[in-house]
Amino acid sequence: MSTFDPTDRPRGRLGIKEIARRAGVAPMTVSRTLSDPAKVSPETRARVMAVIEQAGFIRNELASSMRSGRRIVGTMVPPLINSGIAEQVQGMTDACQASGYQLLLVQGDFTPEAEEEAIRALLGWQPAGLILQAFVQSPAARRRLAAGPAPVVEISEVRGREPIDMAVGVSNFETAHAMTSHLLAKGYRRIGFVSTPVHGNDRLRQRRIGYRQALRDAGHHYPVPLEIEVPITPAGGAEAVRRLSAMDAALDVIFCSSDTLAIGAVQECHRRGWPIPERLAIAGYGDVDLAAQLFPTLTTLRVDRYAMGRRAVEQLLRRLRGEADVPAVETLGFEIVERQSA
Amino acid sequence: MSTFDPTDRPRGRLGIKEIARRAGVAPMTVSRTLSDPAKVSPETRARVMAVIEQAGFIRNELASSMRSGRRIVGTMVPPLINSGIAEQVQGMTDACQASGYQLLLVQGDFTPEAEEEAIRALLGWQPAGLILQAFVQSPAARRRLAAGPAPVVEISEVRGREPIDMAVGVSNFETAHAMTSHLLAKGYRRIGFVSTPVHGNDRLRQRRIGYRQALRDAGHHYPVPLEIEVPITPAGGAEAVRRLSAMDAALDVIFCSSDTLAIGAVQECHRRGWPIPERLAIAGYGDVDLAAQLFPTLTTLRVDRYAMGRRAVEQLLRRLRGEADVPAVETLGFEIVERQSA
DNA sequence: CTGTTAGCGCATTCAT
DNA sequence: ATGAATGCGCTAACAG
């Protein structure tokens, strides 16, 4: 398969040593040419680079990382199809690629045990740092992470909980409180709340608490709590319309904890011929691309997930560069995007 | 007076050597306990495992991989927010985690140069195999991959092009041909085609060719080709409705090369008060979650992207296990899902 | 600016 | 069943 050029008959594996031999320098000079070119004379550098190019040599990062700096960022995230997570991962990869790090990805719907296992696996690769999106539930894992040398950024709820190390995120309490208050200010009185299962998900829990608090702050009390949990799919949103409207005939708006649900809810209203927002209003969370294009356009809460991903990596890098005063918790802003649906 | 105490502060780094010291065995025994427990006596194994647990030791995979098998699967994919890619990556991570591999992710909208750079970066980590979704354009990169020791699976178009090594995917020509023929069979006569820019994207190109061929096969010829390119967003789908309906007043259906576009197109129809499919029908590609929940439900072409991701990893593993007759090209099926929109 | 020495943490190989 | 020696490919630290 490989084409052989008589001039580069490899003696042994194609390593830094072989390149050195061909260029007539010491291995160390090749190493320096790669990692600190300024310390090599221009002529030598050119000669070495030429040989590298010609041979198609690629440095073994495994070996390199063992002796010098770590160049892997490990990350654990919930399922990517969840709205927002993909954008966040995109922010992370972009930031990593820009600074020469590689992203090692673990992803899934983890039980506490699986989560612990996943973190263990990541740590084995000696990451320069970790970015964790799923709430780390296992105390053992939290302890291990805190004790380890790798900085950790949790992309998560920034309220109340003590981060393992650093955190980037929004106050989900605040965002949900703001949206609920906004809906109340617009005159809605019976506000339903639908989320995917909050169990083990701090962010969702905080959103629900924010919703409840806003109702209380405004002096509202519902005889039956208008809160339900559904699967994280558009069908879940449709289900929410069915169940919540059955729970309270006076229901006038549903606050969905994600745009995915909101979009599904909107479709169900169309199906029933319910005008939005007149018969039932819908509010989302996340501001995905589709929100602005939906019919009717979706009132939602915008959180910049891409920026979250980027910031998480940047925070990690600042810590790795040894910068002083890297804030432990970075709170990002949010914005209520008022459109037609509520 | 050093009494044996496993809770000892580590002397030196916490490595296999330190574990060995605490357990009173040789480092090699610890290594074996981890990678080939059967070769260690039950008592010794238990003792070593206890120390490992107790100390929270995690093997250095970097060092391990240098000496023995590679445990990284590298992957390069287009932006995750593209419909389908996220599911595919999910399939890959699930399959990797199940077999003890880790996924190193590179992601983005690559120019040929950036693509070459990204592949280079992946190869540096000595991956056991590579899964590439973006079409590898650079001949240099293709040559390098072909020459390297790592098996490569391209998730891509399976028609016409010679894979670097192996391929998993569908015939985009066939899928698009089938959908177009289906629309013709249903009586539509003026079929518009919208895709995101095909430049450098073999899959999209094949879809367009399939569309054209189906029209030709049915004896259709449009004075002005009803083909346009738009950005890969719901707004792009809306744009398609505007532009295509302006190009041909008799347009009766739009075949969108992705569900994202189709969903945007449907919203634009609602905005115009155009009944779907009576005034204008819409067909998509991909069958995302929302397709079945949309109002009206979306006629689309289902391709199991999650399975594609899984299969890609499985094919890699089979090759790595040295199985004979691993097929070079694995063609997955597809299905036209007829719903209300067309 | 360049080379030499030593060793990162583990597993292969060969001993016992 | 266990251990000792050796080296994977690279680079920090220290010459020259």
XYZ file of C-alpha atoms (C1' of nucleotides) in Angstrom:
716
model
C 0.000 0.000 0.000
C 2.643 2.519 0.942
C 4.661 3.948 -1.873
C 8.363 3.729 -1.441
C 10.693 6.443 -2.439
C 14.251 5.116 -2.548
C 15.456 8.238 -0.791
C 13.495 7.542 2.339
C 14.034 3.930 3.090
C 12.913 3.988 6.682
C 15.336 2.390 9.053
C 13.069 1.334 11.825
C 9.923 3.256 12.660
C 9.372 6.733 11.384
C 10.082 8.638 14.547
C 11.863 11.725 15.637
C 15.039 9.685 15.606
C 14.695 8.643 11.997
C 13.955 12.219 10.975
C 17.038 13.311 12.857
C 19.143 10.770 11.050
C 17.893 11.877 7.670
C 18.377 15.546 8.441
C 21.754 14.937 9.975
C 20.900 16.403 13.367
C 20.218 15.135 16.858
C 16.712 13.964 17.813
C 16.483 16.819 20.257
C 16.792 19.313 17.446
C 13.845 17.756 15.687
C 11.862 17.918 18.870
C 12.691 21.580 19.282
C 11.840 22.334 15.681
C 8.378 21.047 16.409
C 7.680 22.501 19.808
C 9.860 25.593 20.033
C 11.070 26.575 16.558
C 12.508 29.859 17.789
C 15.282 27.969 19.497
C 16.526 26.453 16.263
C 18.524 28.302 13.643
C 16.534 29.133 10.523
C 18.683 26.947 8.280
C 18.471 23.905 10.501
C 14.793 24.461 10.991
C 14.178 24.608 7.267
C 16.163 21.470 6.653
C 14.383 19.547 9.386
C 10.971 20.763 8.291
C 11.713 19.707 4.754
C 12.545 16.196 5.874
C 9.433 16.080 8.051
C 7.214 17.182 5.199
C 8.873 14.851 2.797
C 8.550 11.868 5.059
C 5.043 12.722 6.208
C 6.176 12.472 9.789
C 3.645 13.100 12.535
C 4.828 13.355 16.083
C 3.588 10.756 18.515
C 1.479 12.843 20.863
C 1.192 10.008 23.314
C 4.909 9.994 23.943
C 5.109 13.737 23.814
C 2.392 14.152 26.403
C 4.131 11.777 28.739
C 7.187 13.924 29.029
C 5.757 17.398 28.620
C 2.467 19.199 28.734
C -0.835 17.449 28.514
C -2.839 18.291 25.459
C -6.152 16.579 25.968
C -9.313 18.110 27.299
C -11.774 15.511 28.497
C -15.443 16.182 28.458
C -18.590 14.429 29.569
C -21.937 15.562 28.236
C -25.546 14.419 28.131
C -26.966 13.089 24.851
C -26.046 15.391 22.009
C -29.502 15.374 20.514
C -30.661 17.378 23.503
C -31.146 20.879 22.313
C -28.183 23.016 23.112
C -25.619 20.388 23.917
C -24.445 20.115 20.335
C -23.836 23.836 20.178
C -21.968 23.682 23.405
C -19.717 20.899 22.195
C -19.128 22.894 19.072
C -17.966 25.807 21.210
C -15.605 23.459 23.011
C -14.096 21.906 19.924
C -13.595 25.271 18.294
C -11.829 26.632 21.338
C -9.739 23.488 21.707
C -8.674 23.354 18.109
C -7.678 26.985 18.226
C -5.234 26.297 21.009
C -3.847 22.941 20.038
C -5.832 20.803 22.433
C -7.808 17.747 21.520
C -11.222 16.926 22.841
C -11.857 13.504 24.268
C -15.595 13.013 24.362
C -17.724 10.855 26.583
C -21.392 11.187 26.104
C -24.570 9.615 27.290
C -27.331 9.412 29.782
C -25.301 8.351 32.751
C -26.333 6.648 35.887
C -24.193 7.692 38.841
C -22.134 4.523 38.454
C -21.684 4.905 34.728
C -20.791 8.510 35.311
C -18.085 7.545 37.744
C -16.759 5.039 35.261
C -16.766 7.591 32.469
C -14.813 10.098 34.525
C -12.359 7.422 35.459
C -11.839 6.610 31.809
C -11.252 10.244 30.957
C -8.765 10.701 33.771
C -6.739 7.781 32.529
C -5.767 9.821 29.501
C -4.091 12.388 31.696
C -6.188 15.297 30.510
C -4.950 18.831 30.944
C -8.424 19.614 32.184
C -11.994 18.390 32.282
C -15.260 19.947 31.289
C -18.284 18.270 32.718
C -21.766 19.074 31.737
C -23.767 16.437 33.450
C -24.003 17.144 37.136
C -21.447 14.997 38.854
C -23.471 13.112 41.372
C -21.115 10.585 42.787
C -19.350 12.009 45.847
C -16.459 9.649 45.188
C -16.002 11.081 41.714
C -16.230 14.614 43.050
C -13.575 13.881 45.602
C -11.319 12.275 43.072
C -11.664 15.213 40.730
C -11.025 17.719 43.479
C -7.916 15.865 44.535
C -6.538 15.438 41.038
C -4.176 17.822 39.294
C -6.528 18.604 36.410
C -8.640 21.728 36.606
C -12.334 21.042 36.228
C -15.002 23.261 34.777
C -18.594 22.338 35.351
C -21.038 23.740 32.854
C -24.033 23.835 35.023
C -26.157 25.594 37.472
C -24.175 28.385 39.081
C -26.509 28.930 41.977
C -26.226 27.392 45.363
C -24.005 24.476 44.615
C -20.304 24.520 45.312
C -18.394 23.732 42.140
C -15.765 21.043 42.290
C -13.341 23.594 40.985
C -14.776 26.121 38.547
C -18.138 26.605 36.928
C -19.573 28.331 33.892
C -23.264 28.749 33.378
C -26.368 30.625 34.118
C -28.558 30.705 37.152
C -31.353 28.495 35.991
C -33.356 29.705 38.931
C -33.012 33.258 37.758
C -33.775 32.532 34.118
C -36.899 30.569 34.891
C -37.975 33.116 37.438
C -37.538 35.866 34.876
C -39.522 34.080 32.213
C -42.337 33.227 34.581
C -42.492 36.795 35.830
C -42.483 37.996 32.254
C -45.457 35.817 31.464
C -47.285 37.043 34.534
C -46.549 40.636 33.544
C -48.081 39.960 30.159
C -51.272 38.991 31.867
C -51.142 35.218 31.845
C -52.554 33.718 34.984
C -52.521 29.954 34.663
C -48.984 29.029 33.798
C -48.147 25.389 33.269
C -44.579 24.155 33.531
C -43.232 21.184 31.657
C -39.777 19.753 31.817
C -37.987 16.550 31.152
C -37.382 14.497 34.293
C -35.591 16.631 36.845
C -34.227 13.722 38.792
C -30.485 14.074 38.903
C -30.558 17.246 36.865
C -29.737 20.270 38.907
C -30.388 22.707 36.083
C -33.915 21.519 35.535
C -34.591 21.447 39.209
C -33.498 25.047 39.539
C -35.723 26.057 36.658
C -38.704 24.520 38.328
C -37.877 26.186 41.607
C -37.525 29.510 39.805
C -40.914 29.024 38.224
C -42.518 28.217 41.556
C -40.884 31.133 43.307
C -42.027 33.587 40.658
C -45.587 32.386 41.110
C -45.304 32.759 44.858
C -43.730 36.191 44.544
C -46.758 37.281 42.557
C -49.130 35.828 45.090
C -50.349 32.991 42.946
C -51.314 29.644 44.241
C -52.722 26.829 42.157
C -54.916 24.242 43.844
C -53.225 21.583 41.719
C -49.597 22.213 40.732
C -49.439 22.663 36.976
C -46.152 20.836 36.626
C -45.433 17.735 34.614
C -42.476 15.793 33.317
C -42.253 14.335 29.808
C -39.592 12.768 27.611
C -37.204 15.164 25.905
C -38.751 14.999 22.454
C -41.187 17.083 20.447
C -43.739 14.388 21.235
C -43.162 15.238 24.879
C -44.211 18.801 24.127
C -47.380 17.591 22.478
C -48.078 15.406 25.474
C -47.688 18.443 27.707
C -50.452 20.282 25.879
C -52.740 17.319 26.290
C -52.049 16.663 29.925
C -51.791 20.207 31.220
C -54.894 21.438 29.451
C -56.747 18.484 30.897
C -55.534 19.438 34.376
C -56.812 22.994 34.205
C -59.360 24.315 31.735
C -58.192 27.856 32.402
C -54.606 27.146 31.447
C -53.439 30.042 29.303
C -49.743 29.443 28.783
C -47.185 26.667 29.012
C -43.616 27.405 29.920
C -41.473 24.646 28.430
C -38.061 23.949 29.906
C -36.618 23.492 26.442
C -37.361 24.682 22.940
C -37.673 21.123 21.748
C -40.693 20.702 23.974
C -42.065 24.110 23.041
C -41.872 23.328 19.349
C -43.703 20.083 19.883
C -46.344 21.911 21.914
C -46.871 24.422 19.138
C -47.483 21.626 16.641
C -50.064 20.075 18.928
C -51.898 23.392 19.157
C -51.985 23.605 15.367
C -53.369 20.124 15.252
C -56.169 21.145 17.607
C -56.769 24.320 15.719
C -55.935 26.367 18.795
C -54.685 29.789 17.878
C -51.399 30.716 19.522
C -51.183 32.662 21.739
C -54.903 33.432 21.992
C -56.170 30.031 22.990
C -52.924 28.842 24.498
C -49.579 30.577 24.613
C -46.241 28.744 24.514
C -42.858 29.809 25.830
C -39.601 27.950 25.348
C -36.094 27.904 26.674
C -32.873 27.964 24.693
C -33.577 29.907 21.515
C -32.577 27.299 18.976
C -32.342 28.256 15.302
C -35.839 27.148 14.582
C -37.403 29.328 17.266
C -37.183 32.478 15.164
C -38.565 30.707 12.083
C -41.379 28.828 13.712
C -44.984 29.709 12.962
C -45.797 31.503 15.088
C -42.330 32.637 16.102
C -41.390 31.314 19.494
C -41.067 33.390 22.620
C -38.147 31.910 24.441
C -35.215 32.509 26.677
C -31.894 32.823 25.002
C -28.804 31.298 26.528
C -25.694 31.262 24.428
C -24.672 27.623 24.605
C -21.909 27.958 22.083
C -20.354 30.684 24.202
C -20.704 28.487 27.267
C -18.640 25.799 25.611
C -16.006 28.265 24.529
C -15.843 29.957 27.903
C -15.428 26.657 29.658
C -12.361 25.856 27.586
C -11.002 29.351 27.964
C -11.362 29.237 31.701
C -9.506 25.955 31.714
C -6.724 27.408 29.607
C -6.351 30.465 31.792
C -5.927 28.242 34.776
C -3.445 26.101 32.906
C -1.436 29.150 31.951
C -1.210 29.880 35.616
C -3.157 33.110 35.491
C -4.019 34.532 38.844
C -7.587 35.448 39.786
C -9.385 33.108 37.431
C -12.928 33.392 38.764
C -14.304 30.186 40.203
C -17.770 30.840 38.898
C -18.534 32.588 35.683
C -22.160 33.538 35.258
C -23.324 34.171 31.742
C -26.211 36.416 30.890
C -29.518 35.535 29.317
C -32.239 37.333 27.486
C -35.938 36.894 27.138
C -36.739 36.888 23.463
C -40.293 38.002 23.074
C -41.834 36.812 19.866
C -45.358 35.839 18.855
C -46.092 32.652 20.745
C -46.450 34.233 24.198
C 9.785 2.725 61.654
C 7.655 2.436 58.586
C 4.589 0.401 59.323
C 2.698 -0.779 56.254
C -0.292 1.383 55.761
C -2.113 1.459 52.440
C -3.377 4.933 53.198
C 0.213 6.094 53.078
C 0.868 9.311 51.328
C 2.229 8.336 47.980
C 5.958 8.075 47.733
C 6.504 9.551 44.388
C 3.702 9.508 41.849
C 0.781 7.204 42.231
C 1.693 4.724 39.561
C 1.739 1.054 39.010
C 5.015 0.993 40.880
C 3.611 2.636 43.968
C 0.639 0.278 43.967
C 3.033 -2.622 43.670
C 5.004 -1.384 46.643
C 1.920 -1.050 48.788
C 0.598 -4.445 47.777
C 3.961 -6.065 48.220
C 4.228 -7.349 44.662
C 6.138 -6.475 41.530
C 4.863 -3.771 39.183
C 4.354 -6.395 36.538
C 1.795 -8.136 38.711
C -0.201 -4.975 39.025
C -0.103 -4.510 35.283
C -1.354 -8.033 34.771
C -4.085 -7.605 37.330
C -5.389 -4.755 35.234
C -5.033 -6.098 31.745
C -5.119 -9.874 32.125
C -6.522 -10.797 35.538
C -6.716 -14.477 34.649
C -2.968 -14.709 34.829
C -2.854 -13.659 38.450
C -3.773 -15.852 41.368
C -7.091 -14.953 42.963
C -5.515 -13.986 46.274
C -2.922 -11.737 44.750
C -5.508 -10.233 42.466
C -7.798 -9.443 45.362
C -5.011 -7.844 47.333
C -3.865 -5.732 44.428
C -7.388 -4.679 43.531
C -8.000 -3.645 47.107
C -4.980 -1.404 47.085
C -5.971 0.057 43.730
C -9.475 0.840 44.929
C -8.257 2.197 48.154
C -5.694 4.449 46.576
C -7.984 5.542 43.759
C -5.377 4.533 41.253
C -6.139 5.017 37.566
C -3.805 3.559 35.018
C -2.031 5.985 32.740
C -3.538 5.175 29.360
C -0.949 7.246 27.594
C 1.860 5.035 28.783
C -0.209 1.933 28.393
C -1.076 2.731 24.805
C 2.548 3.287 23.954
C 3.483 -0.231 24.787
C 0.363 -2.116 23.889
C -2.852 -1.702 21.983
C -4.206 1.592 20.896
C -7.463 2.581 22.501
C -8.465 5.779 20.778
C -10.854 6.172 17.904
C -10.419 9.478 16.154
C -13.278 11.103 14.356
C -13.816 14.142 12.192
C -17.332 15.400 11.601
C -19.125 18.439 10.201
C -20.803 20.864 12.593
C -22.862 18.978 15.126
C -25.867 21.240 14.822
C -26.408 19.817 11.355
C -29.317 17.498 11.580
C -28.202 13.949 11.904
C -24.582 14.412 12.844
C -25.334 14.550 16.536
C -27.168 11.251 16.361
C -24.337 9.749 14.458
C -21.788 10.857 17.007
C -24.011 9.435 19.670
C -23.931 6.097 17.893
C -20.164 6.279 17.816
C -19.704 7.158 21.460
C -22.094 4.450 22.554
C -20.272 1.832 20.523
C -16.878 3.068 21.688
C -17.776 3.127 25.336
C -19.164 -0.357 25.097
C -15.837 -1.691 23.935
C -13.400 0.326 25.972
C -12.374 2.790 23.321
C -12.327 6.532 23.687
C -13.518 8.951 21.074
C -11.280 11.830 20.086
C -13.447 14.370 18.340
C -12.565 16.970 15.771
C -15.426 18.925 14.419
C -16.100 21.844 12.163
C -16.637 23.202 8.732
C -13.285 22.358 7.272
C -11.513 23.810 4.314
C -9.320 21.234 2.587
C -6.284 22.621 4.390
C -7.959 22.677 7.786
C -9.186 19.183 7.117
C -5.683 17.983 6.425
C -4.504 19.636 9.593
C -7.298 18.048 11.610
C -6.495 14.570 10.333
C -2.862 15.138 11.100
C -3.756 16.095 14.629
C -5.868 12.978 15.072
C -3.166 10.712 13.723
C -0.686 12.083 16.212
C -2.640 10.386 18.969
C -1.990 6.995 17.440
C -5.621 6.084 17.016
C -6.633 2.472 16.637
C -8.859 3.667 13.836
C -10.456 6.691 12.284
C -14.019 7.521 11.369
C -14.390 10.373 8.981
C -17.664 11.908 8.071
C -16.651 14.898 6.069
C -15.505 13.857 2.649
C -11.729 13.820 2.688
C -10.813 16.100 -0.133
C -7.094 16.498 0.155
C -5.327 13.838 -1.914
C -2.331 14.149 0.379
C -4.486 13.307 3.378
C -6.066 10.405 1.534
C -2.675 9.025 0.668
C -1.443 9.410 4.193
C -4.470 7.646 5.588
C -4.190 4.825 3.097
C -0.542 4.333 3.942
C -1.027 4.451 7.704
C -1.670 1.454 9.923
C -5.028 2.660 11.204
C -8.174 1.369 9.537
C -10.412 4.130 8.249
C -14.156 4.153 7.917
C -15.746 6.888 5.894
C -19.361 7.593 6.659
C -20.386 8.913 3.360
C -21.687 8.334 -0.062
C -21.230 4.683 -0.979
C -21.739 5.137 -4.667
C -19.050 5.665 -7.220
C -16.229 6.832 -5.055
C -13.484 4.509 -3.946
C -13.253 4.529 -0.158
C -9.872 5.143 1.397
C -10.356 1.905 3.231
C -13.927 1.121 4.280
C -17.202 2.955 4.029
C -20.576 2.936 5.706
C -23.499 4.820 4.350
C -26.316 5.002 1.919
C -26.391 5.690 -1.758
C -27.512 9.272 -1.729
C -28.186 8.980 -5.418
C -30.564 6.151 -4.792
C -32.347 7.788 -1.877
C -32.924 11.037 -3.716
C -33.935 9.187 -6.843
C -36.438 7.176 -4.847
C -37.960 10.205 -3.182
C -38.223 12.124 -6.420
C -39.839 9.151 -8.148
C -42.199 8.795 -5.235
C -43.281 12.406 -5.602
C -43.776 11.962 -9.328
C -45.834 8.852 -8.687
C -48.034 10.851 -6.364
C -48.779 13.204 -9.191
C -46.498 16.127 -8.487
C -45.088 17.606 -11.665
C -43.024 20.634 -10.753
C -40.542 19.476 -8.190
C -38.119 21.971 -6.752
C -34.895 20.834 -5.120
C -33.145 22.724 -2.369
C -29.937 21.816 -0.661
C -27.206 23.440 1.289
C -24.129 24.209 -0.816
C -22.984 21.027 -2.531
C -19.473 22.233 -3.132
C -17.131 19.762 -1.533
C -20.005 17.624 -0.314
C -20.284 14.381 -2.164
C -23.441 13.309 -0.404
C -25.361 16.389 -1.415
C -24.029 16.217 -4.920
C -25.258 12.663 -5.264
C -28.655 13.630 -3.971
C -28.966 16.313 -6.576
C -27.872 13.943 -9.300
C -30.425 11.396 -8.112
C -33.133 14.039 -8.251
C -32.168 15.032 -11.778
C -31.970 11.469 -12.975
C -35.410 10.626 -11.611
C -36.867 13.575 -13.496
C -35.138 12.477 -16.671
C -36.232 8.894 -16.197
C -39.814 10.120 -16.062
C -39.353 12.223 -19.154
C -39.512 15.563 -17.409
C -37.578 18.568 -18.456
C -37.841 21.991 -16.852
C -37.002 25.044 -18.922
C -35.313 26.525 -15.876
C -33.737 24.096 -13.409
C -35.642 24.276 -10.145
C -32.563 23.876 -7.988
C -31.213 26.254 -5.409
C -28.714 26.293 -2.575
C -29.361 27.895 0.797
C -27.696 27.978 4.223
C -28.307 24.962 6.427
C -30.840 26.573 8.742
C -34.603 26.672 9.006
C -34.359 30.172 7.552
C -32.789 28.556 4.511
C -35.903 26.455 4.099
C -38.082 29.535 4.230
C -35.867 31.178 1.658
C -36.338 28.167 -0.589
C -40.098 28.607 -0.600
C -39.704 32.255 -1.556
C -37.163 31.741 -4.294
C -38.460 28.554 -5.846
C -42.077 29.681 -5.965
C -40.896 32.875 -7.632
C -39.026 30.836 -10.230
C -42.019 28.771 -11.249
C -45.624 29.615 -10.527
C -46.622 26.010 -11.133
C -44.268 24.647 -8.482
C -46.191 22.037 -6.543
C -43.631 20.427 -4.256
C -40.206 21.118 -2.810
C -37.841 18.286 -2.049
C -35.500 19.489 0.707
C -32.134 17.807 1.121
C -32.529 17.927 4.892
C -35.353 17.979 7.390
C -34.035 21.198 8.856
C -34.755 22.914 5.567
C -38.087 21.162 5.179
C -39.230 22.272 8.609
C -38.283 25.853 7.808
C -40.162 25.581 4.523
C -43.279 24.351 6.274
C -43.221 27.330 8.607
C -42.952 29.703 5.663
C -46.007 28.095 4.092
C -47.952 28.611 7.293
C -46.903 32.225 7.300
C -48.254 32.644 3.790
C -51.416 30.787 4.626
C -50.589 28.166 2.015
C -52.212 24.856 2.849
C -49.799 21.933 2.810
C -49.752 19.879 0.641
C -52.557 21.423 -1.420
C -50.931 24.699 -2.336
C -47.383 23.470 -1.924
C -46.118 20.130 -0.733
C -42.887 19.657 1.197
C -40.648 16.617 1.475
C -37.635 16.292 3.713
C -34.643 14.055 4.213
C -33.473 12.457 7.429
C -36.554 11.861 9.563
C -35.559 13.772 12.651
C -37.666 13.476 15.796
C -39.686 16.512 14.961
C -40.745 15.252 11.537
C -43.425 12.974 12.937
C -44.730 15.692 15.252
C -44.749 18.551 12.840
C -48.007 20.083 11.665
C -48.604 18.769 9.113
C -46.488 15.692 9.713
C -43.509 15.627 7.406
C -43.044 13.244 4.515
C -39.392 12.432 4.557
C -36.736 9.873 3.910
C -35.493 7.987 6.862
C -31.853 7.149 7.258
C -30.749 5.721 10.560
C -27.881 7.988 11.465
C -27.412 6.538 14.917
C -26.978 3.110 13.358
C -24.499 4.550 10.908
C -22.326 5.782 13.737
C -22.528 2.446 15.505
C -21.825 0.458 12.396
C -18.812 2.553 11.596
C -17.275 1.743 14.957
C -18.240 -1.899 14.694
C -16.652 -2.212 11.311
C -13.490 -0.686 12.706
C -13.480 -3.115 15.598
C -13.996 -6.112 13.388
C -11.018 -5.094 11.361
C -8.995 -4.510 14.496
C -9.880 -7.949 15.780
C -8.452 -9.264 12.564
C -11.687 -10.710 11.270
C -11.525 -11.878 7.724
C -13.942 -10.680 5.069
C -14.923 -7.401 6.643
C -16.838 -5.783 3.796
C -15.197 -2.670 2.409
C -18.484 -0.966 1.802
C -21.526 -1.359 3.955
C -24.671 0.052 2.454
C -27.475 0.806 4.843
C -31.074 0.845 3.871
C -33.503 3.724 3.804
C -37.204 4.167 3.815
C -39.565 6.731 2.434
C -41.822 7.819 5.237
C -45.013 9.062 3.745
C -46.836 11.464 5.994
C -49.071 14.446 5.384
C -46.826 17.085 3.883
C -46.365 15.472 0.488
C 22.362 27.146 18.898
C 22.977 22.109 19.360
C 23.920 17.664 21.486
C 23.964 14.142 25.478
C 21.899 11.892 29.214
C 18.220 10.197 31.584
C 13.640 8.734 32.360
C 8.134 9.595 31.860
C 4.701 4.833 33.218
C 3.760 1.055 31.486
C 3.938 -3.833 29.093
C 6.780 -7.216 26.282
C 9.978 -10.726 26.781
C 12.302 -13.800 29.086
C 13.529 -15.546 33.219
C 12.460 -18.218 37.664
C 2.210 -17.647 39.088
C 5.468 -13.993 39.586
C 9.561 -11.059 38.777
C 13.668 -8.458 36.363
C 15.352 -6.316 32.684
C 14.490 -3.480 28.791
C 12.552 -0.034 25.734
C 8.124 2.332 23.500
C 8.997 7.812 21.443
C 9.650 11.662 23.157
C 11.579 15.881 25.871
C 13.510 18.308 30.558
C 17.621 19.363 32.182
C 21.912 20.075 31.601
C 26.087 20.311 29.095
C 29.188 22.311 25.285
